[in-house]
Amino acid sequence: MRLFSIIASTSLVLIQTTANPTIAKGANHGSSILRYGTPESVGMDPLPLEQMIANLTAYTTPADYGRFSFDAINPIEPGGTFLVGHRNTIVSAFAFGKKNLYADANGTLLPPHLQEATDLDTIYDLASLTKIYTTVAILREIDSGKLQLNETVARYVPEFAVNGKSNITILMLLTHTSGFAPDPVPSLFSGVYPTYEEKIKAIVTQGLTNPPGSKFLYSDLNFMSLRVILERITNRRLDQLIAEFTTLLGMHNTFFNRGNVEGPKNPFYWQSAPQEFQIEVLGDGEPQRPQPVRGSVHDENAWSLNGVSGHAGVFSTVRDTAALCQMILNNGTYGGRLILSQKSVDNIFTNFNARFNNINDDHGLGFELNQYYTAGPLNSLLTSSHTGFTGTSIVIDRGHNTFYLHFSNRVHPSREWSSNNIVREALGYWVGKSLRLDVKFPQL
């Protein structure tokens, strides 16, 4: 894997390899490495996977999908990619629809010659799936002994202790029980913080909404804080730490756009899926940049941090991310290379929030557990998952040795058109049917 630094007016740091997307170059090509195969070769029923393709691609058709299209007639998404893996084997991988379809936030179609089809090499802004990558980076430092899961953040970043945060632990950040509000207030892109250093200080000195450990509340601040911790204890940048293990996994289209390089100066610009017409949808308070957002991170706070944050900023493809999923199913190894200890992987599937007695709060380290809206009818405490605001999702079902991915740009042209949870839930149904399980199709 090669790390590119492209110097224009700013610097774009990209992670790239010439290896096969699912086989790390030079690795031991044993059973722990993903291969392509038929569903029958691993005991799955092929018919549901064939039906899945027709069913899921239909969500590009405008219709009233109830709460998923906000009770209006809209498509759920313009296009996307899917990948299903079972027992070290990719049994289904397909792309559908368009990655670039609209000329404005109202849904005016681009002329046909400007529309761009989706393919399996389409790069998507992963949004909050970045938290999974940050989690792996944190777990690697725990495995090395540089971090302790139950130690306070203030031990590593002393200035974090202000505003009632002295007892917040690494575990609380990873399970969203720290007490932080969902986002920084004021926002990091608001203009209140003129320098990068002031934005980092604002993250570290944020106050709390709830007493530490008392409640689950999903917060980007948890993973912004984990980024600060990682960079403090390693004296390395987050993108470098993540590049270290994605290199080992042979992930050739996975990167942060450090410096928010816009347009064709970004070598992955044309491969990337356009996102939202953000200024048109949300107003002039949004970052002033070319529209629709394409190739630079959609999340405004991550954008204000030069494109690199612990909560958002990673771009990838389904074929790249498949290797990360298989590593977790392999209990931390891939191609003979150790990425995580088995204990760390076990902690991904351990419900640290069981005390709240609320299925919506179930959470392992960095991953959600037992969530229907991400995994569909395969949800369980052995199923870890996460979603990204832009339309991405990852599901790893340890009990069935299976994973499935869906990447889309559902915010193209506007976040106000749809939620693609209906697609995520249906994907879980079709995978379950292929596994010969008794599952029911999700309801609108």
Short mmCIF file of C-alpha atoms in Angstrom, two decimals:
data_model
loop_
_atom_site.label_atom_id
_atom_site.label_comp_id
_atom_site.label_asym_id
_atom_site.label_seq_id
_atom_site.Cartn_x
_atom_site.Cartn_y
_atom_site.Cartn_z
CA MET A 1 0.00 0.00 0.00
CA ARG A 2 1.33 3.39 -0.98
CA LEU A 3 0.61 6.58 0.89
CA PHE A 4 0.19 9.52 -1.48
CA SER A 5 0.67 13.14 -0.54
CA ILE A 6 -0.51 15.33 -3.38
CA ILE A 7 0.56 18.92 -3.03
CA ALA A 8 -1.54 21.61 -4.61
CA SER A 9 -2.73 24.54 -2.55
CA THR A 10 -3.42 21.90 0.10
CA SER A 11 -2.34 18.32 0.79
CA LEU A 12 -4.39 15.20 0.12
CA VAL A 13 -3.32 12.08 1.95
CA LEU A 14 -4.58 8.90 0.34
CA ILE A 15 -4.16 5.22 1.11
CA GLN A 16 -3.64 3.02 -1.95
CA THR A 17 -2.30 -0.38 -2.87
CA THR A 18 -1.85 -2.25 -6.12
CA ALA A 19 -3.05 -5.47 -4.46
CA ASN A 20 -6.21 -7.36 -5.35
CA PRO A 21 -9.02 -5.73 -3.35
CA THR A 22 -9.59 -8.86 -1.31
CA ILE A 23 -6.13 -10.42 -1.22
CA ALA A 24 -3.29 -8.62 0.52
CA LYS A 25 -0.19 -8.82 -1.66
CA GLY A 26 2.37 -11.22 -0.26
CA ALA A 27 -0.04 -12.62 2.32
CA ASN A 28 -0.66 -16.25 3.11
CA HIS A 29 -3.51 -17.09 0.73
CA GLY A 30 -5.11 -19.55 3.13
CA SER A 31 -8.68 -19.89 4.29
CA SER A 32 -8.54 -16.63 6.25
CA ILE A 33 -8.34 -14.62 3.00
CA LEU A 34 -11.52 -13.73 1.16
CA ARG A 35 -12.19 -15.44 -2.13
CA TYR A 36 -15.03 -15.28 -4.63
CA GLY A 37 -17.33 -18.28 -4.82
CA THR A 38 -20.88 -19.41 -5.42
CA PRO A 39 -23.47 -19.43 -2.65
CA GLU A 40 -23.79 -23.20 -3.11
CA SER A 41 -20.08 -23.67 -2.40
CA VAL A 42 -20.62 -22.47 1.18
CA GLY A 43 -24.03 -24.00 1.76
CA MET A 44 -26.21 -20.99 0.93
CA ASP A 45 -29.36 -20.95 -1.18
CA PRO A 46 -28.59 -18.89 -4.32
CA LEU A 47 -32.20 -18.01 -5.18
CA PRO A 48 -32.75 -15.42 -2.40
CA LEU A 49 -29.53 -13.65 -3.40
CA GLU A 50 -30.78 -13.45 -6.98
CA GLN A 51 -34.13 -12.14 -5.77
CA MET A 52 -32.29 -9.69 -3.51
CA ILE A 53 -30.72 -7.92 -6.47
CA ALA A 54 -34.06 -7.24 -8.16
CA ASN A 55 -35.71 -6.27 -4.89
CA LEU A 56 -33.06 -3.88 -3.61
CA THR A 57 -32.41 -2.13 -6.92
CA ALA A 58 -36.13 -1.28 -7.06
CA TYR A 59 -35.61 1.28 -4.29
CA THR A 60 -34.19 3.66 -6.91
CA THR A 61 -37.76 4.04 -8.21
CA PRO A 62 -39.71 7.03 -6.84
CA ALA A 63 -42.62 5.85 -4.68
CA ASP A 64 -44.27 6.47 -1.35
CA TYR A 65 -42.23 4.27 0.99
CA GLY A 66 -44.02 5.61 4.04
CA ARG A 67 -41.75 6.77 6.84
CA PHE A 68 -38.67 5.81 4.81
CA SER A 69 -39.47 8.40 2.12
CA PHE A 70 -40.89 10.76 4.73
CA ASP A 71 -44.43 10.09 3.45
CA ALA A 72 -43.62 11.58 0.06
CA ILE A 73 -42.95 10.13 -3.38
CA ASN A 74 -39.18 9.85 -3.60
CA PRO A 75 -36.56 7.28 -4.52
CA ILE A 76 -34.76 5.89 -1.48
CA GLU A 77 -31.35 6.32 -3.10
CA PRO A 78 -29.95 6.96 -6.59
CA GLY A 79 -27.84 3.81 -6.61
CA GLY A 80 -25.36 1.90 -4.54
CA THR A 81 -23.26 -1.20 -4.00
CA PHE A 82 -23.83 -4.39 -2.03
CA LEU A 83 -21.51 -7.17 -0.94
CA VAL A 84 -22.30 -10.35 1.00
CA GLY A 85 -19.65 -12.62 2.51
CA HIS A 86 -20.06 -16.02 4.18
CA ARG A 87 -17.38 -18.42 5.44
CA ASN A 88 -14.48 -16.46 3.89
CA THR A 89 -16.30 -16.27 0.56
CA ILE A 90 -17.80 -13.33 -1.31
CA VAL A 91 -21.04 -14.84 -2.59
CA SER A 92 -22.67 -11.69 -3.97
CA ALA A 93 -21.30 -8.31 -5.02
CA PHE A 94 -23.17 -5.95 -7.28
CA ALA A 95 -23.68 -2.30 -8.15
CA PHE A 96 -26.87 -0.64 -9.34
CA GLY A 97 -28.27 2.71 -10.34
CA LYS A 98 -26.39 5.97 -10.66
CA LYS A 99 -23.75 7.56 -8.50
CA ASN A 100 -24.28 10.96 -10.14
CA LEU A 101 -27.84 11.71 -11.18
CA TYR A 102 -29.07 15.13 -10.08
CA ALA A 103 -28.33 18.73 -11.04
CA ASP A 104 -29.79 20.36 -7.93
CA ALA A 105 -31.40 19.65 -4.57
CA ASN A 106 -34.89 19.64 -6.11
CA GLY A 107 -34.08 16.54 -8.13
CA THR A 108 -33.62 18.00 -11.59
CA LEU A 109 -32.00 15.20 -13.58
CA LEU A 110 -28.64 15.74 -15.19
CA PRO A 111 -28.59 15.32 -18.97
CA PRO A 112 -28.09 11.61 -19.76
CA HIS A 113 -24.54 12.14 -20.99
CA LEU A 114 -23.56 13.63 -17.61
CA GLN A 115 -25.16 10.95 -15.48
CA GLU A 116 -22.66 8.43 -14.08
CA ALA A 117 -23.38 4.77 -13.38
CA THR A 118 -22.38 3.10 -10.13
CA ASP A 119 -19.87 0.24 -10.20
CA LEU A 120 -18.15 -1.88 -7.58
CA ASP A 121 -15.17 0.47 -7.56
CA THR A 122 -17.32 3.48 -6.68
CA ILE A 123 -15.87 5.18 -3.62
CA TYR A 124 -18.31 6.33 -0.95
CA ASP A 125 -18.00 8.78 1.89
CA LEU A 126 -18.41 6.38 4.82
CA ALA A 127 -19.53 9.10 7.25
CA SER A 128 -19.89 7.49 10.70
CA LEU A 129 -18.49 4.16 9.52
CA THR A 130 -15.25 6.06 10.15
CA LYS A 131 -15.92 5.29 13.82
CA ILE A 132 -15.25 1.61 13.04
CA TYR A 133 -11.81 2.47 11.70
CA THR A 134 -11.09 4.66 14.72
CA THR A 135 -12.24 1.80 16.96
CA VAL A 136 -9.78 -0.61 15.34
CA ALA A 137 -7.00 1.97 15.81
CA ILE A 138 -7.93 2.33 19.50
CA LEU A 139 -8.09 -1.43 20.03
CA ARG A 140 -4.64 -1.83 18.49
CA GLU A 141 -3.25 0.61 21.05
CA ILE A 142 -5.05 -1.27 23.84
CA ASP A 143 -3.53 -4.50 22.54
CA SER A 144 -0.08 -2.89 22.56
CA GLY A 145 -0.49 -1.74 26.17
CA LYS A 146 -0.40 1.99 25.42
CA LEU A 147 -4.06 2.40 26.39
CA GLN A 148 -6.24 0.81 29.04
CA LEU A 149 -9.95 0.41 28.39
CA ASN A 150 -11.08 1.39 31.89
CA GLU A 151 -8.56 4.19 32.38
CA THR A 152 -9.71 7.80 32.39
CA VAL A 153 -9.23 9.94 29.33
CA ALA A 154 -7.60 12.57 31.55
CA ARG A 155 -4.69 10.22 32.20
CA TYR A 156 -3.71 10.58 28.54
CA VAL A 157 -5.05 14.08 27.86
CA PRO A 158 -4.96 15.95 31.22
CA GLU A 159 -6.78 19.03 29.94
CA PHE A 160 -9.80 16.83 29.13
CA ALA A 161 -10.69 16.72 32.86
CA VAL A 162 -12.42 20.13 32.87
CA ASN A 163 -16.20 20.58 33.02
CA GLY A 164 -16.94 17.45 35.03
CA LYS A 165 -15.10 15.04 32.73
CA SER A 166 -12.36 13.76 35.05
CA ASN A 167 -14.01 10.32 35.44
CA ILE A 168 -14.82 9.64 31.78
CA THR A 169 -13.07 6.48 30.59
CA ILE A 170 -11.99 5.16 27.20
CA LEU A 171 -14.78 2.59 27.53
CA MET A 172 -17.39 5.33 27.92
CA LEU A 173 -16.24 7.01 24.72
CA LEU A 174 -16.38 3.73 22.78
CA THR A 175 -19.89 2.93 24.05
CA HIS A 176 -21.39 6.45 23.88
CA THR A 177 -21.96 6.65 27.63
CA SER A 178 -19.63 9.57 28.37
CA GLY A 179 -22.42 12.12 28.80
CA PHE A 180 -21.51 14.24 25.77
CA ALA A 181 -24.15 15.96 23.67
CA PRO A 182 -24.45 14.59 20.11
CA ASP A 183 -22.30 17.33 18.53
CA PRO A 184 -19.98 20.18 19.53
CA VAL A 185 -21.71 23.40 20.50
CA PRO A 186 -21.02 25.74 18.77
CA SER A 187 -20.26 23.63 15.69
CA LEU A 188 -16.63 23.49 14.65
CA PHE A 189 -17.47 24.94 11.21
CA SER A 190 -19.43 27.89 12.58
CA GLY A 191 -16.55 30.36 12.38
CA VAL A 192 -16.27 30.66 16.17
CA TYR A 193 -12.92 28.84 16.09
CA PRO A 194 -10.63 30.48 13.53
CA THR A 195 -7.73 28.00 13.87
CA TYR A 196 -7.35 24.24 13.85
CA GLU A 197 -5.79 24.35 17.31
CA GLU A 198 -8.82 26.18 18.71
CA LYS A 199 -11.12 23.53 17.26
CA ILE A 200 -9.14 20.75 18.95
CA LYS A 201 -9.25 22.71 22.21
CA ALA A 202 -13.03 23.07 21.81
CA ILE A 203 -13.37 19.28 21.51
CA VAL A 204 -11.26 18.65 24.60
CA THR A 205 -13.02 21.26 26.76
CA GLN A 206 -16.67 20.50 25.81
CA GLY A 207 -19.11 20.16 28.69
CA LEU A 208 -21.57 17.36 29.34
CA THR A 209 -25.30 16.76 28.92
CA ASN A 210 -25.50 13.75 31.28
CA PRO A 211 -23.37 12.45 34.17
CA PRO A 212 -20.66 10.09 32.87
CA GLY A 213 -21.81 6.48 32.63
CA SER A 214 -25.46 7.25 33.40
CA LYS A 215 -27.02 7.03 29.95
CA PHE A 216 -26.44 6.02 26.34
CA LEU A 217 -26.41 9.01 23.99
CA TYR A 218 -24.79 8.69 20.59
CA SER A 219 -22.23 11.46 20.14
CA ASP A 220 -19.66 12.38 17.51
CA LEU A 221 -17.70 14.04 20.31
CA ASN A 222 -16.78 10.63 21.69
CA PHE A 223 -14.88 9.75 18.55
CA MET A 224 -13.47 13.22 18.04
CA SER A 225 -12.01 12.75 21.53
CA LEU A 226 -10.65 9.29 20.67
CA ARG A 227 -8.80 10.86 17.75
CA VAL A 228 -7.16 13.36 20.12
CA ILE A 229 -6.15 10.53 22.47
CA LEU A 230 -4.65 8.44 19.68
CA GLU A 231 -2.60 11.29 18.31
CA ARG A 232 -1.42 12.28 21.79
CA ILE A 233 -0.19 8.83 22.87
CA THR A 234 1.37 7.83 19.52
CA ASN A 235 2.61 11.20 18.26
CA ARG A 236 1.21 10.17 14.88
CA ARG A 237 -1.76 11.36 12.83
CA LEU A 238 -5.00 9.39 12.83
CA ASP A 239 -4.87 8.86 9.06
CA GLN A 240 -1.40 7.34 9.45
CA LEU A 241 -2.56 4.99 12.20
CA ILE A 242 -5.49 3.81 10.09
CA ALA A 243 -3.29 3.46 7.01
CA GLU A 244 -1.08 1.11 9.00
CA PHE A 245 -3.74 -1.58 9.33
CA THR A 246 -5.56 -0.95 6.06
CA THR A 247 -2.20 -1.56 4.38
CA LEU A 248 -1.98 -4.94 6.07
CA LEU A 249 -5.52 -5.70 4.86
CA GLY A 250 -4.75 -4.80 1.25
CA MET A 251 -7.31 -2.01 1.10
CA HIS A 252 -6.41 0.01 -1.98
CA ASN A 253 -9.28 2.50 -2.17
CA THR A 254 -9.54 3.59 1.47
CA PHE A 255 -8.42 7.06 2.53
CA PHE A 256 -9.00 10.38 4.24
CA ASN A 257 -9.01 13.48 2.06
CA ARG A 258 -6.63 15.45 4.26
CA GLY A 259 -6.80 19.10 3.28
CA ASN A 260 -10.23 18.78 1.63
CA VAL A 261 -8.78 18.75 -1.88
CA GLU A 262 -11.63 19.60 -4.25
CA GLY A 263 -12.34 18.68 -7.84
CA PRO A 264 -10.10 16.76 -10.23
CA LYS A 265 -6.99 17.65 -8.19
CA ASN A 266 -8.24 14.81 -6.01
CA PRO A 267 -7.16 11.68 -7.95
CA PHE A 268 -10.22 9.80 -6.66
CA TYR A 269 -12.67 12.56 -7.59
CA TRP A 270 -14.29 10.84 -10.56
CA GLN A 271 -14.39 7.49 -8.76
CA SER A 272 -16.22 9.07 -5.81
CA ALA A 273 -20.00 9.30 -5.48
CA PRO A 274 -21.39 12.85 -5.31
CA GLN A 275 -23.24 13.67 -2.11
CA GLU A 276 -25.57 16.48 -1.15
CA PHE A 277 -26.24 19.96 -2.49
CA GLN A 278 -25.56 21.04 1.07
CA ILE A 279 -25.75 24.80 0.72
CA GLU A 280 -29.00 24.62 -1.23
CA VAL A 281 -30.54 22.29 1.38
CA LEU A 282 -29.26 23.86 4.60
CA GLY A 283 -28.34 27.44 3.72
CA ASP A 284 -25.32 29.69 3.53
CA GLY A 285 -24.09 28.71 6.99
CA GLU A 286 -22.74 25.53 5.44
CA PRO A 287 -19.08 25.27 4.36
CA GLN A 288 -18.57 27.22 1.18
CA ARG A 289 -17.30 24.65 -1.30
CA PRO A 290 -18.24 23.25 -4.72
CA GLN A 291 -21.69 21.67 -4.92
CA PRO A 292 -22.70 18.92 -4.78
CA VAL A 293 -20.15 17.80 -2.22
CA ARG A 294 -17.94 15.29 -3.99
CA GLY A 295 -14.65 13.76 -2.87
CA SER A 296 -14.37 15.87 0.28
CA VAL A 297 -16.04 14.78 3.48
CA HIS A 298 -19.77 15.49 3.70
CA ASP A 299 -19.72 15.94 7.49
CA GLU A 300 -19.19 19.62 8.21
CA ASN A 301 -17.31 19.20 11.49
CA ALA A 302 -14.91 16.69 9.92
CA TRP A 303 -14.46 19.06 6.98
CA SER A 304 -13.53 21.85 9.40
CA LEU A 305 -10.84 19.55 10.87
CA ASN A 306 -9.10 19.43 7.48
CA GLY A 307 -11.00 16.31 6.46
CA VAL A 308 -9.65 14.02 9.19
CA SER A 309 -11.57 13.13 12.33
CA GLY A 310 -12.35 10.11 14.45
CA HIS A 311 -16.07 10.33 13.74
CA ALA A 312 -16.12 10.91 9.97
CA GLY A 313 -13.82 11.35 6.99
CA VAL A 314 -12.93 7.89 5.68
CA PHE A 315 -13.75 7.01 2.06
CA SER A 316 -13.84 3.42 0.83
CA THR A 317 -15.46 0.78 -1.38
CA VAL A 318 -17.42 -2.33 -0.44
CA ARG A 319 -14.66 -4.56 -1.78
CA ASP A 320 -12.07 -2.86 0.39
CA THR A 321 -14.23 -2.88 3.50
CA ALA A 322 -14.96 -6.59 3.03
CA ALA A 323 -11.40 -7.35 4.14
CA LEU A 324 -11.96 -5.44 7.39
CA CYS A 325 -15.14 -7.44 8.05
CA GLN A 326 -13.42 -10.74 7.38
CA MET A 327 -10.57 -9.81 9.71
CA ILE A 328 -13.09 -9.39 12.52
CA LEU A 329 -14.77 -12.71 11.70
CA ASN A 330 -11.27 -14.26 11.73
CA ASN A 331 -10.90 -13.10 15.37
CA GLY A 332 -8.40 -10.40 14.44
CA THR A 333 -6.19 -11.91 11.74
CA TYR A 334 -6.17 -11.71 7.96
CA GLY A 335 -3.82 -13.50 5.61
CA GLY A 336 -1.63 -14.55 8.51
CA ARG A 337 -1.32 -10.98 9.77
CA LEU A 338 -2.44 -10.02 13.26
CA ILE A 339 -4.53 -6.85 13.28
CA LEU A 340 -6.38 -7.28 16.60
CA SER A 341 -6.21 -9.67 19.53
CA GLN A 342 -9.09 -12.09 19.97
CA LYS A 343 -9.91 -10.33 23.24
CA SER A 344 -10.40 -7.06 21.38
CA VAL A 345 -12.64 -8.76 18.83
CA ASP A 346 -14.62 -10.39 21.63
CA ASN A 347 -15.15 -6.92 23.10
CA ILE A 348 -16.68 -5.76 19.82
CA PHE A 349 -19.39 -8.37 20.44
CA THR A 350 -19.77 -7.72 24.19
CA ASN A 351 -22.76 -5.64 25.25
CA PHE A 352 -21.28 -3.09 27.64
CA ASN A 353 -24.62 -1.26 27.89
CA ALA A 354 -26.75 -4.16 29.14
CA ARG A 355 -27.40 -2.31 32.41
CA PHE A 356 -29.72 0.11 30.62
CA ASN A 357 -32.14 -2.70 29.71
CA ASN A 358 -32.93 -1.08 26.38
CA ILE A 359 -32.24 -2.88 23.12
CA ASN A 360 -31.66 0.45 21.38
CA ASP A 361 -28.66 1.07 23.66
CA ASP A 362 -26.90 -2.29 23.08
CA HIS A 363 -23.31 -1.57 22.21
CA GLY A 364 -19.96 -3.30 21.98
CA LEU A 365 -16.71 -1.41 21.59
CA GLY A 366 -17.34 0.98 18.71
CA PHE A 367 -20.11 -1.15 17.18
CA GLU A 368 -23.84 -1.32 17.76
CA LEU A 369 -25.30 -4.71 18.68
CA ASN A 370 -28.72 -6.26 18.10
CA GLN A 371 -30.06 -3.43 15.92
CA TYR A 372 -32.89 -4.21 13.50
CA TYR A 373 -32.58 -0.94 11.58
CA THR A 374 -29.07 -1.88 10.46
CA ALA A 375 -29.12 -5.68 10.33
CA GLY A 376 -32.77 -6.39 9.65
CA PRO A 377 -34.03 -9.76 10.92
CA LEU A 378 -30.46 -11.01 11.53
CA ASN A 379 -30.12 -8.63 14.46
CA SER A 380 -28.76 -10.27 17.62
CA LEU A 381 -26.13 -9.73 20.29
CA LEU A 382 -23.76 -11.64 18.00
CA THR A 383 -24.40 -9.17 15.18
CA SER A 384 -22.34 -5.99 15.25
CA SER A 385 -23.18 -3.16 12.91
CA HIS A 386 -22.88 0.52 12.16
CA THR A 387 -24.35 3.04 9.76
CA GLY A 388 -23.18 6.24 8.13
CA PHE A 389 -25.38 9.30 7.58
CA THR A 390 -24.59 9.42 3.86
CA GLY A 391 -26.21 6.00 3.35
CA THR A 392 -23.56 3.43 4.25
CA SER A 393 -23.83 0.38 6.52
CA ILE A 394 -21.78 -2.56 7.75
CA VAL A 395 -23.12 -5.71 9.42
CA ILE A 396 -20.94 -8.51 10.85
CA ASP A 397 -22.89 -11.57 12.02
CA ARG A 398 -20.52 -13.64 14.14
CA GLY A 399 -23.11 -16.31 14.84
CA HIS A 400 -23.55 -17.13 11.15
CA ASN A 401 -19.97 -16.30 10.02
CA THR A 402 -21.44 -13.76 7.64
CA PHE A 403 -21.11 -10.08 6.81
CA TYR A 404 -22.97 -7.77 4.47
CA LEU A 405 -22.31 -4.25 3.29
CA HIS A 406 -24.39 -1.60 1.60
CA PHE A 407 -22.83 1.68 0.46
CA SER A 408 -24.92 4.41 -1.14
CA ASN A 409 -25.15 8.17 -1.42
CA ARG A 410 -28.75 8.46 -0.24
CA VAL A 411 -28.18 12.19 0.54
CA HIS A 412 -27.79 12.85 -3.21
CA PRO A 413 -29.41 15.23 -3.89
CA SER A 414 -30.79 15.96 -0.39
CA ARG A 415 -30.94 14.44 3.08
CA GLU A 416 -34.61 15.44 3.13
CA TRP A 417 -35.65 12.81 0.59
CA SER A 418 -35.30 9.51 2.42
CA SER A 419 -33.90 7.16 5.03
CA ASN A 420 -32.39 4.05 3.48
CA ASN A 421 -32.97 1.92 6.58
CA ILE A 422 -35.59 0.12 4.50
CA VAL A 423 -32.81 -1.10 2.21
CA ARG A 424 -30.61 -2.14 5.13
CA GLU A 425 -33.43 -4.12 6.72
CA ALA A 426 -34.39 -5.80 3.44
CA LEU A 427 -30.76 -6.76 2.80
CA GLY A 428 -30.72 -8.58 6.14
CA TYR A 429 -33.88 -10.43 5.14
CA TRP A 430 -32.49 -11.70 1.83
CA VAL A 431 -29.20 -12.74 3.42
CA GLY A 432 -31.15 -14.56 6.12
CA LYS A 433 -33.24 -16.39 3.52
CA SER A 434 -30.08 -17.42 1.69
CA LEU A 435 -28.77 -18.81 4.98
CA ARG A 436 -32.00 -20.87 5.09
CA LEU A 437 -33.26 -19.06 8.19
CA ASP A 438 -36.90 -18.44 9.05
CA VAL A 439 -37.02 -14.66 8.70
CA LYS A 440 -39.81 -12.23 7.85
CA PHE A 441 -39.66 -9.40 5.34
CA PRO A 442 -39.45 -5.93 6.96
CA GLN A 443 -42.62 -3.87 7.12
CA LEU A 444 -42.99 -0.30 5.91
#
